């Protein structure tokens, strides 16, 4: 080969493989939005956006006037679409595990679920259920979470009606109280008669504001439903790996309630631009119309297919599956994960032994290759996590989300660093590096087959490619060796690169190491093909180019630390009135006063836990004295008390004279064994007193309040009672209460972790029972 051609090939092959990986990642994009001129039986994002503009103008937390207005509009539109609509009004309660900041997650409230039914031609049989939620957090308008899915389902309802009746009933449920702990879904499946007839459920969510809609979780016996999705002909992105990971992280949606009831189903969400999630920037301006189109197309196609399917015939079969291109999905029975991994490992092990024997590679050489590999992986992990940590120190949005504005640029930086690592090679060692990289893949394939069967394909398929490359590595024919190198590179490009991007996005940059490891392993496997014609000088040139570009992108990420209206710095601020001691405080969970909070907290506020007001919270709070605003305290009246052999049963009425939307009861001393709401669930057990702090939040508190039944110990129980209203006090003409909202480059913190209670006003009192 002429020197010029060889040099061009030496540069072209690495660039072609990088371009292929980028194209595989880019293929995961939603369909283009469709205009309102689309046929009436088609889904149109433009038509759905009209609904979104109505319901997502402002925050609509459960119990707020905005939620009531959104509910009335959704009921009207679903009725206009030809559905039979009713509102399920009830009280729901739930007790979950410990919150990250300490207390148990105990929640109850008055909820209003919207339930709409389109009758089929076989009434009384199994129904198809499409769900989302229409409430939002108080900190943002929730245009994407979950305004986009809710608006999409209203447009889907219209399109379904225009197609005429199907065999099965179609039920659309827009739940209330999802953001409070899945209260609406719990009430729906426990009390709604139509829920008893659900044969398949499709839930639609959002954990960001852009990107493709992923199917990331399944219910029981998902094989038939996944098959229906893959045969839809629509762009779809699925991987049973997602479900394996999702079940092991502390996140949940309404689908979790259906899954617990054993209902077959699929759970969908888009997750791009997570830094906007649960903030005021989850607004209409940041909605991706393509994501809206993707939700609607998937919901409409699957609803149409399932409403004409015998849902009672869905089989209890589990499958593993993965998308390899835009809408091309492969699947296999989940029980086959073990044989697949064993076969891949056996092929690779045999190929490795044959290659070592023919090429003169000793076990010691392989061990040295392993040591070098783990050194490179450790270096990549340190570089990735170190860069994320440094950025996190200057980018305030990272503290709560674990993510950054324009986070995709940081992922590109990691890709360039992994490419640079792959370029640090000595001639003649490409196959050894590839073989060394396959060792952890073999262990991962066998481990996944045992403990994560839905993820076994991720290491097994690259392992097969590596085995084929090793089988052909000693062939005297260049074309045969080339085919083997392609076999090793294709899984790295088509499978590992997109999963690295999704892992980075799903786990957030806070946990960047898995994504970096996938990128590095992909580079090691593709190495023999990538560097096939590359000389030492070309490698050095590519290494320098990658490092320079990575440095430039990293520097750009640091420059984005300056706040702007589209990249605001978040702050947490709360106003608390101690009505018993007649004093008030400004409070914040920020690490230190910032530009937005310094007018309230001063330069040197106190810092530490405030157990008097937040018993059991393991967060330090900044606190500074504030002007006292005369707020009436929440009221807790004892209705009755009865002593029995296990303790006491005390019935109390709780209410907020100032009309606050939320009331909190927390135990400062003593213990609550169980609790229930009159008109709600019979009893919600509580962990023993020595298992941690107890705190109950009541939401959407009506004017008359709630009646609670508390099972207490015989000893006196000291309760902290607080009511919370959204927003900070801003009395007209009172300059003691400035507002931080004037600077658009600063925004209230996202409703994540303890900051869910910030940007609010609390009135606190104590009561001994």
PDB file of C-alpha atoms in Angstrom, residues 8-254:
ATOM      1  CA  UNK A   8      -5.080   7.969   5.167  1.00  0.00           C
ATOM      2  CA  UNK A   9      -6.250   4.504   6.168  1.00  0.00           C
ATOM      3  CA  UNK A  10      -4.447   4.839   9.481  1.00  0.00           C
ATOM      4  CA  UNK A  11      -6.405   7.977  10.275  1.00  0.00           C
ATOM      5  CA  UNK A  12      -9.604   6.957   8.516  1.00  0.00           C
ATOM      6  CA  UNK A  13     -10.248   3.703  10.374  1.00  0.00           C
ATOM      7  CA  UNK A  14     -10.209   5.264  13.869  1.00  0.00           C
ATOM      8  CA  UNK A  15     -12.333   8.162  12.667  1.00  0.00           C
ATOM      9  CA  UNK A  16     -14.768   5.790  10.938  1.00  0.00           C
ATOM     10  CA  UNK A  17     -15.219   3.729  14.101  1.00  0.00           C
ATOM     11  CA  UNK A  18     -15.719   6.845  16.214  1.00  0.00           C
ATOM     12  CA  UNK A  19     -18.236   8.113  13.668  1.00  0.00           C
ATOM     13  CA  UNK A  20     -19.999   4.740  13.792  1.00  0.00           C
ATOM     14  CA  UNK A  21     -20.242   4.893  17.580  1.00  0.00           C
ATOM     15  CA  UNK A  22     -21.551   8.452  17.387  1.00  0.00           C
ATOM     16  CA  UNK A  23     -24.103   7.384  14.772  1.00  0.00           C
ATOM     17  CA  UNK A  24     -25.252   4.493  16.980  1.00  0.00           C
ATOM     18  CA  UNK A  25     -25.782   6.943  19.834  1.00  0.00           C
ATOM     19  CA  UNK A  26     -27.396   9.484  17.527  1.00  0.00           C
ATOM     20  CA  UNK A  27     -29.817   6.819  16.257  1.00  0.00           C
ATOM     21  CA  UNK A  28     -31.497   6.940  19.652  1.00  0.00           C
ATOM     22  CA  UNK A  29     -33.601   9.953  18.776  1.00  0.00           C
ATOM     23  CA  UNK A  30     -37.352  10.490  18.845  1.00  0.00           C
ATOM     24  CA  UNK A  31     -39.422  10.890  15.673  1.00  0.00           C
ATOM     25  CA  UNK A  32     -40.027  14.319  14.184  1.00  0.00           C
ATOM     26  CA  UNK A  33     -43.122  16.099  15.544  1.00  0.00           C
ATOM     27  CA  UNK A  34     -46.211  15.964  13.334  1.00  0.00           C
ATOM     28  CA  UNK A  35     -48.250  19.060  12.535  1.00  0.00           C
ATOM     29  CA  UNK A  36     -51.939  19.608  13.245  1.00  0.00           C
ATOM     30  CA  UNK A  37     -52.735  18.895   9.574  1.00  0.00           C
ATOM     31  CA  UNK A  38     -52.148  15.173  10.177  1.00  0.00           C
ATOM     32  CA  UNK A  39     -55.129  12.846   9.553  1.00  0.00           C
ATOM     33  CA  UNK A  40     -57.507  12.645  12.526  1.00  0.00           C
ATOM     34  CA  UNK A  41     -56.594   9.030  13.294  1.00  0.00           C
ATOM     35  CA  UNK A  42     -52.891   9.938  13.588  1.00  0.00           C
ATOM     36  CA  UNK A  43     -51.081  11.443  16.560  1.00  0.00           C
ATOM     37  CA  UNK A  44     -49.979  15.047  16.245  1.00  0.00           C
ATOM     38  CA  UNK A  45     -47.570  16.679  18.671  1.00  0.00           C
ATOM     39  CA  UNK A  46     -48.829  20.084  17.568  1.00  0.00           C
ATOM     40  CA  UNK A  47     -52.395  19.176  18.530  1.00  0.00           C
ATOM     41  CA  UNK A  48     -51.190  17.734  21.850  1.00  0.00           C
ATOM     42  CA  UNK A  49     -49.219  20.900  22.585  1.00  0.00           C
ATOM     43  CA  UNK A  50     -52.471  22.847  22.759  1.00  0.00           C
ATOM     44  CA  UNK A  51     -53.434  20.764  25.784  1.00  0.00           C
ATOM     45  CA  UNK A  52     -49.965  21.174  27.250  1.00  0.00           C
ATOM     46  CA  UNK A  53     -50.125  24.959  26.995  1.00  0.00           C
ATOM     47  CA  UNK A  54     -53.325  24.888  29.045  1.00  0.00           C
ATOM     48  CA  UNK A  55     -52.339  22.515  31.848  1.00  0.00           C
ATOM     49  CA  UNK A  56     -48.661  23.463  32.281  1.00  0.00           C
ATOM     50  CA  UNK A  57     -48.802  27.228  32.629  1.00  0.00           C
ATOM     51  CA  UNK A  58     -47.942  27.085  36.335  1.00  0.00           C
ATOM     52  CA  UNK A  59     -47.109  24.560  39.067  1.00  0.00           C
ATOM     53  CA  UNK A  60     -50.062  22.300  39.875  1.00  0.00           C
ATOM     54  CA  UNK A  61     -49.201  20.362  43.041  1.00  0.00           C
ATOM     55  CA  UNK A  62     -51.914  18.185  44.510  1.00  0.00           C
ATOM     56  CA  UNK A  63     -54.554  20.253  46.265  1.00  0.00           C
ATOM     57  CA  UNK A  64     -53.669  23.531  44.549  1.00  0.00           C
ATOM     58  CA  UNK A  65     -56.076  25.708  42.532  1.00  0.00           C
ATOM     59  CA  UNK A  66     -53.888  25.099  39.467  1.00  0.00           C
ATOM     60  CA  UNK A  67     -54.341  21.341  39.856  1.00  0.00           C
ATOM     61  CA  UNK A  68     -58.090  21.845  40.060  1.00  0.00           C
ATOM     62  CA  UNK A  69     -58.089  23.910  36.855  1.00  0.00           C
ATOM     63  CA  UNK A  70     -55.946  21.357  35.030  1.00  0.00           C
ATOM     64  CA  UNK A  71     -58.240  18.561  36.172  1.00  0.00           C
ATOM     65  CA  UNK A  72     -61.352  20.359  34.921  1.00  0.00           C
ATOM     66  CA  UNK A  73     -59.736  20.930  31.534  1.00  0.00           C
ATOM     67  CA  UNK A  74     -58.574  17.312  31.173  1.00  0.00           C
ATOM     68  CA  UNK A  75     -62.014  15.990  32.107  1.00  0.00           C
ATOM     69  CA  UNK A  76     -63.599  18.277  29.521  1.00  0.00           C
ATOM     70  CA  UNK A  77     -61.200  17.233  26.748  1.00  0.00           C
ATOM     71  CA  UNK A  78     -61.477  13.502  27.445  1.00  0.00           C
ATOM     72  CA  UNK A  79     -65.258  13.824  27.462  1.00  0.00           C
ATOM     73  CA  UNK A  80     -65.099  15.686  24.152  1.00  0.00           C
ATOM     74  CA  UNK A  81     -63.011  12.804  22.787  1.00  0.00           C
ATOM     75  CA  UNK A  82     -65.923  10.456  23.426  1.00  0.00           C
ATOM     76  CA  UNK A  83     -64.760   8.786  26.629  1.00  0.00           C
ATOM     77  CA  UNK A  84     -66.955   8.145  29.662  1.00  0.00           C
ATOM     78  CA  UNK A  85     -65.185  10.180  32.347  1.00  0.00           C
ATOM     79  CA  UNK A  86     -65.441  10.341  36.106  1.00  0.00           C
ATOM     80  CA  UNK A  87     -63.238  11.671  38.887  1.00  0.00           C
ATOM     81  CA  UNK A  88     -62.253   9.291  41.648  1.00  0.00           C
ATOM     82  CA  UNK A  89     -62.177  11.426  44.797  1.00  0.00           C
ATOM     83  CA  UNK A  90     -60.761   9.669  47.828  1.00  0.00           C
ATOM     84  CA  UNK A  91     -58.180   9.722  50.582  1.00  0.00           C
ATOM     85  CA  UNK A  92     -55.002   7.710  50.095  1.00  0.00           C
ATOM     86  CA  UNK A  93     -52.172   6.904  52.466  1.00  0.00           C
ATOM     87  CA  UNK A  94     -48.902   5.068  52.199  1.00  0.00           C
ATOM     88  CA  UNK A  95     -45.802   4.298  54.207  1.00  0.00           C
ATOM     89  CA  UNK A  96     -42.508   3.794  52.405  1.00  0.00           C
ATOM     90  CA  UNK A  97     -38.931   3.375  53.554  1.00  0.00           C
ATOM     91  CA  UNK A  98     -36.583   5.954  54.986  1.00  0.00           C
ATOM     92  CA  UNK A  99     -35.961   9.135  53.080  1.00  0.00           C
ATOM     93  CA  UNK A 100     -32.328  10.038  52.337  1.00  0.00           C
ATOM     94  CA  UNK A 101     -32.561  12.817  54.906  1.00  0.00           C
ATOM     95  CA  UNK A 102     -33.740  10.554  57.730  1.00  0.00           C
ATOM     96  CA  UNK A 103     -37.445  10.153  58.460  1.00  0.00           C
ATOM     97  CA  UNK A 104     -39.700   7.497  57.038  1.00  0.00           C
ATOM     98  CA  UNK A 105     -41.640   8.511  53.941  1.00  0.00           C
ATOM     99  CA  UNK A 106     -45.173   8.563  55.335  1.00  0.00           C
ATOM    100  CA  UNK A 107     -47.742  10.371  53.231  1.00  0.00           C
ATOM    101  CA  UNK A 108     -51.489  10.779  52.980  1.00  0.00           C
ATOM    102  CA  UNK A 109     -53.812  13.158  51.258  1.00  0.00           C
ATOM    103  CA  UNK A 110     -56.970  13.888  49.373  1.00  0.00           C
ATOM    104  CA  UNK A 111     -56.565  12.961  45.741  1.00  0.00           C
ATOM    105  CA  UNK A 112     -58.637  13.257  42.562  1.00  0.00           C
ATOM    106  CA  UNK A 113     -57.885  10.702  39.844  1.00  0.00           C
ATOM    107  CA  UNK A 114     -59.295  11.215  36.353  1.00  0.00           C
ATOM    108  CA  UNK A 115     -60.620   7.929  34.961  1.00  0.00           C
ATOM    109  CA  UNK A 116     -61.860   7.803  31.354  1.00  0.00           C
ATOM    110  CA  UNK A 117     -63.221   4.747  29.519  1.00  0.00           C
ATOM    111  CA  UNK A 118     -63.763   4.102  25.819  1.00  0.00           C
ATOM    112  CA  UNK A 119     -66.051   1.055  25.600  1.00  0.00           C
ATOM    113  CA  UNK A 120     -65.059  -1.822  23.351  1.00  0.00           C
ATOM    114  CA  UNK A 121     -67.244  -4.258  21.456  1.00  0.00           C
ATOM    115  CA  UNK A 122     -66.766  -6.928  24.149  1.00  0.00           C
ATOM    116  CA  UNK A 123     -67.766  -5.108  27.358  1.00  0.00           C
ATOM    117  CA  UNK A 124     -66.906  -6.644  30.690  1.00  0.00           C
ATOM    118  CA  UNK A 125     -63.674  -8.250  29.524  1.00  0.00           C
ATOM    119  CA  UNK A 126     -60.089  -7.266  30.089  1.00  0.00           C
ATOM    120  CA  UNK A 127     -59.238  -3.606  29.515  1.00  0.00           C
ATOM    121  CA  UNK A 128     -56.173  -1.746  28.279  1.00  0.00           C
ATOM    122  CA  UNK A 129     -55.031   0.896  30.771  1.00  0.00           C
ATOM    123  CA  UNK A 130     -52.999   3.946  29.713  1.00  0.00           C
ATOM    124  CA  UNK A 131     -51.716   5.994  32.639  1.00  0.00           C
ATOM    125  CA  UNK A 132     -49.766   9.077  33.521  1.00  0.00           C
ATOM    126  CA  UNK A 133     -50.164  11.700  36.245  1.00  0.00           C
ATOM    127  CA  UNK A 134     -51.296  15.291  35.979  1.00  0.00           C
ATOM    128  CA  UNK A 135     -49.948  16.738  39.236  1.00  0.00           C
ATOM    129  CA  UNK A 136     -46.563  18.456  39.376  1.00  0.00           C
ATOM    130  CA  UNK A 137     -44.130  19.414  42.084  1.00  0.00           C
ATOM    131  CA  UNK A 138     -44.614  22.829  43.675  1.00  0.00           C
ATOM    132  CA  UNK A 139     -41.212  24.031  42.452  1.00  0.00           C
ATOM    133  CA  UNK A 140     -42.023  23.966  38.734  1.00  0.00           C
ATOM    134  CA  UNK A 141     -44.826  23.819  36.161  1.00  0.00           C
ATOM    135  CA  UNK A 142     -44.126  20.187  35.305  1.00  0.00           C
ATOM    136  CA  UNK A 143     -44.478  20.672  31.563  1.00  0.00           C
ATOM    137  CA  UNK A 144     -42.589  17.448  30.929  1.00  0.00           C
ATOM    138  CA  UNK A 145     -43.204  15.721  34.270  1.00  0.00           C
ATOM    139  CA  UNK A 146     -45.845  14.755  33.511  1.00  0.00           C
ATOM    140  CA  UNK A 147     -47.561  17.373  31.371  1.00  0.00           C
ATOM    141  CA  UNK A 148     -46.140  15.891  28.168  1.00  0.00           C
ATOM    142  CA  UNK A 149     -47.435  12.341  28.782  1.00  0.00           C
ATOM    143  CA  UNK A 150     -50.789  13.633  30.058  1.00  0.00           C
ATOM    144  CA  UNK A 151     -51.273  15.860  27.014  1.00  0.00           C
ATOM    145  CA  UNK A 152     -50.175  12.995  24.771  1.00  0.00           C
ATOM    146  CA  UNK A 153     -52.819  10.682  26.225  1.00  0.00           C
ATOM    147  CA  UNK A 154     -55.569  13.256  25.625  1.00  0.00           C
ATOM    148  CA  UNK A 155     -54.548  13.428  21.958  1.00  0.00           C
ATOM    149  CA  UNK A 156     -54.348   9.604  21.878  1.00  0.00           C
ATOM    150  CA  UNK A 157     -57.916   9.470  23.221  1.00  0.00           C
ATOM    151  CA  UNK A 158     -59.126  11.634  20.338  1.00  0.00           C
ATOM    152  CA  UNK A 159     -57.263   9.537  17.752  1.00  0.00           C
ATOM    153  CA  UNK A 160     -58.582   6.259  19.169  1.00  0.00           C
ATOM    154  CA  UNK A 161     -62.149   7.517  19.066  1.00  0.00           C
ATOM    155  CA  UNK A 162     -61.734   8.536  15.430  1.00  0.00           C
ATOM    156  CA  UNK A 163     -60.667   4.980  14.551  1.00  0.00           C
ATOM    157  CA  UNK A 164     -63.869   3.429  15.821  1.00  0.00           C
ATOM    158  CA  UNK A 165     -64.325   0.849  18.586  1.00  0.00           C
ATOM    159  CA  UNK A 166     -61.934  -1.980  19.295  1.00  0.00           C
ATOM    160  CA  UNK A 167     -62.559  -5.283  20.999  1.00  0.00           C
ATOM    161  CA  UNK A 168     -61.439  -4.282  24.499  1.00  0.00           C
ATOM    162  CA  UNK A 169     -62.238  -1.273  26.635  1.00  0.00           C
ATOM    163  CA  UNK A 170     -59.538   1.379  26.721  1.00  0.00           C
ATOM    164  CA  UNK A 171     -59.140   3.156  30.062  1.00  0.00           C
ATOM    165  CA  UNK A 172     -57.072   6.311  30.465  1.00  0.00           C
ATOM    166  CA  UNK A 173     -56.209   7.168  34.062  1.00  0.00           C
ATOM    167  CA  UNK A 174     -54.499  10.457  34.891  1.00  0.00           C
ATOM    168  CA  UNK A 175     -53.560  10.089  38.519  1.00  0.00           C
ATOM    169  CA  UNK A 176     -53.167  12.703  41.216  1.00  0.00           C
ATOM    170  CA  UNK A 177     -50.579  12.678  43.985  1.00  0.00           C
ATOM    171  CA  UNK A 178     -47.849  10.811  42.114  1.00  0.00           C
ATOM    172  CA  UNK A 179     -45.261  13.313  43.289  1.00  0.00           C
ATOM    173  CA  UNK A 180     -46.330  12.736  46.901  1.00  0.00           C
ATOM    174  CA  UNK A 181     -45.569   9.025  46.915  1.00  0.00           C
ATOM    175  CA  UNK A 182     -47.785   7.386  44.260  1.00  0.00           C
ATOM    176  CA  UNK A 183     -50.924   8.141  46.270  1.00  0.00           C
ATOM    177  CA  UNK A 184     -53.192   8.358  43.235  1.00  0.00           C
ATOM    178  CA  UNK A 185     -52.027   5.048  41.781  1.00  0.00           C
ATOM    179  CA  UNK A 186     -52.468   3.361  45.138  1.00  0.00           C
ATOM    180  CA  UNK A 187     -56.066   4.575  45.361  1.00  0.00           C
ATOM    181  CA  UNK A 188     -56.712   3.672  41.724  1.00  0.00           C
ATOM    182  CA  UNK A 189     -55.739   0.028  42.087  1.00  0.00           C
ATOM    183  CA  UNK A 190     -57.232  -0.410  45.543  1.00  0.00           C
ATOM    184  CA  UNK A 191     -60.605   1.272  45.022  1.00  0.00           C
ATOM    185  CA  UNK A 192     -61.444   1.866  41.346  1.00  0.00           C
ATOM    186  CA  UNK A 193     -63.692  -0.913  39.927  1.00  0.00           C
ATOM    187  CA  UNK A 194     -62.291  -0.516  36.404  1.00  0.00           C
ATOM    188  CA  UNK A 195     -58.818  -1.330  37.717  1.00  0.00           C
ATOM    189  CA  UNK A 196     -60.004  -4.860  38.504  1.00  0.00           C
ATOM    190  CA  UNK A 197     -60.412  -5.516  34.780  1.00  0.00           C
ATOM    191  CA  UNK A 198     -57.026  -4.296  33.593  1.00  0.00           C
ATOM    192  CA  UNK A 199     -55.316  -6.858  31.388  1.00  0.00           C
ATOM    193  CA  UNK A 200     -52.364  -4.711  30.327  1.00  0.00           C
ATOM    194  CA  UNK A 201     -51.035  -1.338  31.439  1.00  0.00           C
ATOM    195  CA  UNK A 202     -48.896   1.247  29.670  1.00  0.00           C
ATOM    196  CA  UNK A 203     -47.478   3.986  31.902  1.00  0.00           C
ATOM    197  CA  UNK A 204     -45.879   7.150  30.540  1.00  0.00           C
ATOM    198  CA  UNK A 205     -43.509   9.333  32.547  1.00  0.00           C
ATOM    199  CA  UNK A 206     -40.708  11.880  32.264  1.00  0.00           C
ATOM    200  CA  UNK A 207     -37.441  12.300  34.144  1.00  0.00           C
ATOM    201  CA  UNK A 208     -36.180  15.136  32.021  1.00  0.00           C
ATOM    202  CA  UNK A 209     -37.348  17.407  29.226  1.00  0.00           C
ATOM    203  CA  UNK A 210     -35.967  15.919  26.013  1.00  0.00           C
ATOM    204  CA  UNK A 211     -34.765  12.835  24.198  1.00  0.00           C
ATOM    205  CA  UNK A 212     -36.269   9.548  23.050  1.00  0.00           C
ATOM    206  CA  UNK A 213     -38.873   7.685  25.050  1.00  0.00           C
ATOM    207  CA  UNK A 214     -37.294   4.592  26.599  1.00  0.00           C
ATOM    208  CA  UNK A 215     -39.167   1.499  27.692  1.00  0.00           C
ATOM    209  CA  UNK A 216     -37.304   0.820  30.916  1.00  0.00           C
ATOM    210  CA  UNK A 217     -39.491  -1.429  33.077  1.00  0.00           C
ATOM    211  CA  UNK A 218     -41.926  -4.289  32.587  1.00  0.00           C
ATOM    212  CA  UNK A 219     -44.559  -6.047  34.617  1.00  0.00           C
ATOM    213  CA  UNK A 220     -45.160  -9.761  34.934  1.00  0.00           C
ATOM    214  CA  UNK A 221     -44.949 -11.902  31.815  1.00  0.00           C
ATOM    215  CA  UNK A 222     -43.680  -9.131  29.597  1.00  0.00           C
ATOM    216  CA  UNK A 223     -42.729 -11.219  26.556  1.00  0.00           C
ATOM    217  CA  UNK A 224     -45.976 -10.697  24.603  1.00  0.00           C
ATOM    218  CA  UNK A 225     -46.070  -6.969  25.353  1.00  0.00           C
ATOM    219  CA  UNK A 226     -42.447  -6.472  24.331  1.00  0.00           C
ATOM    220  CA  UNK A 227     -43.207  -8.390  21.142  1.00  0.00           C
ATOM    221  CA  UNK A 228     -46.145  -6.068  20.463  1.00  0.00           C
ATOM    222  CA  UNK A 229     -43.838  -3.084  20.884  1.00  0.00           C
ATOM    223  CA  UNK A 230     -41.145  -4.482  18.602  1.00  0.00           C
ATOM    224  CA  UNK A 231     -43.733  -5.254  15.903  1.00  0.00           C
ATOM    225  CA  UNK A 232     -45.208  -1.747  16.062  1.00  0.00           C
ATOM    226  CA  UNK A 233     -42.880  -0.475  13.350  1.00  0.00           C
ATOM    227  CA  UNK A 234     -42.153   2.646  15.414  1.00  0.00           C
ATOM    228  CA  UNK A 235     -38.797   3.871  16.681  1.00  0.00           C
ATOM    229  CA  UNK A 236     -38.363   2.285  20.082  1.00  0.00           C
ATOM    230  CA  UNK A 237     -35.516   1.819  22.503  1.00  0.00           C
ATOM    231  CA  UNK A 238     -35.682  -1.076  24.920  1.00  0.00           C
ATOM    232  CA  UNK A 239     -33.229  -3.148  26.884  1.00  0.00           C
ATOM    233  CA  UNK A 240     -33.966  -5.582  29.686  1.00  0.00           C
ATOM    234  CA  UNK A 241     -30.760  -4.207  31.195  1.00  0.00           C
ATOM    235  CA  UNK A 242     -32.734  -1.044  32.047  1.00  0.00           C
ATOM    236  CA  UNK A 243     -35.170  -2.997  34.201  1.00  0.00           C
ATOM    237  CA  UNK A 244     -32.388  -4.836  36.015  1.00  0.00           C
ATOM    238  CA  UNK A 245     -30.775  -1.519  36.936  1.00  0.00           C
ATOM    239  CA  UNK A 246     -34.004   0.359  37.657  1.00  0.00           C
ATOM    240  CA  UNK A 247     -35.207  -2.195  40.191  1.00  0.00           C
ATOM    241  CA  UNK A 248     -32.021  -1.619  42.169  1.00  0.00           C
ATOM    242  CA  UNK A 249     -32.187   2.174  42.460  1.00  0.00           C
ATOM    243  CA  UNK A 250     -34.496   4.146  44.784  1.00  0.00           C
ATOM    244  CA  UNK A 251     -36.837   5.483  42.093  1.00  0.00           C
ATOM    245  CA  UNK A 252     -40.452   4.618  41.407  1.00  0.00           C
ATOM    246  CA  UNK A 253     -43.416   5.636  39.279  1.00  0.00           C
ATOM    247  CA  UNK A 254     -47.110   4.772  39.296  1.00  0.00           C
TER     248      UNK A 254
END
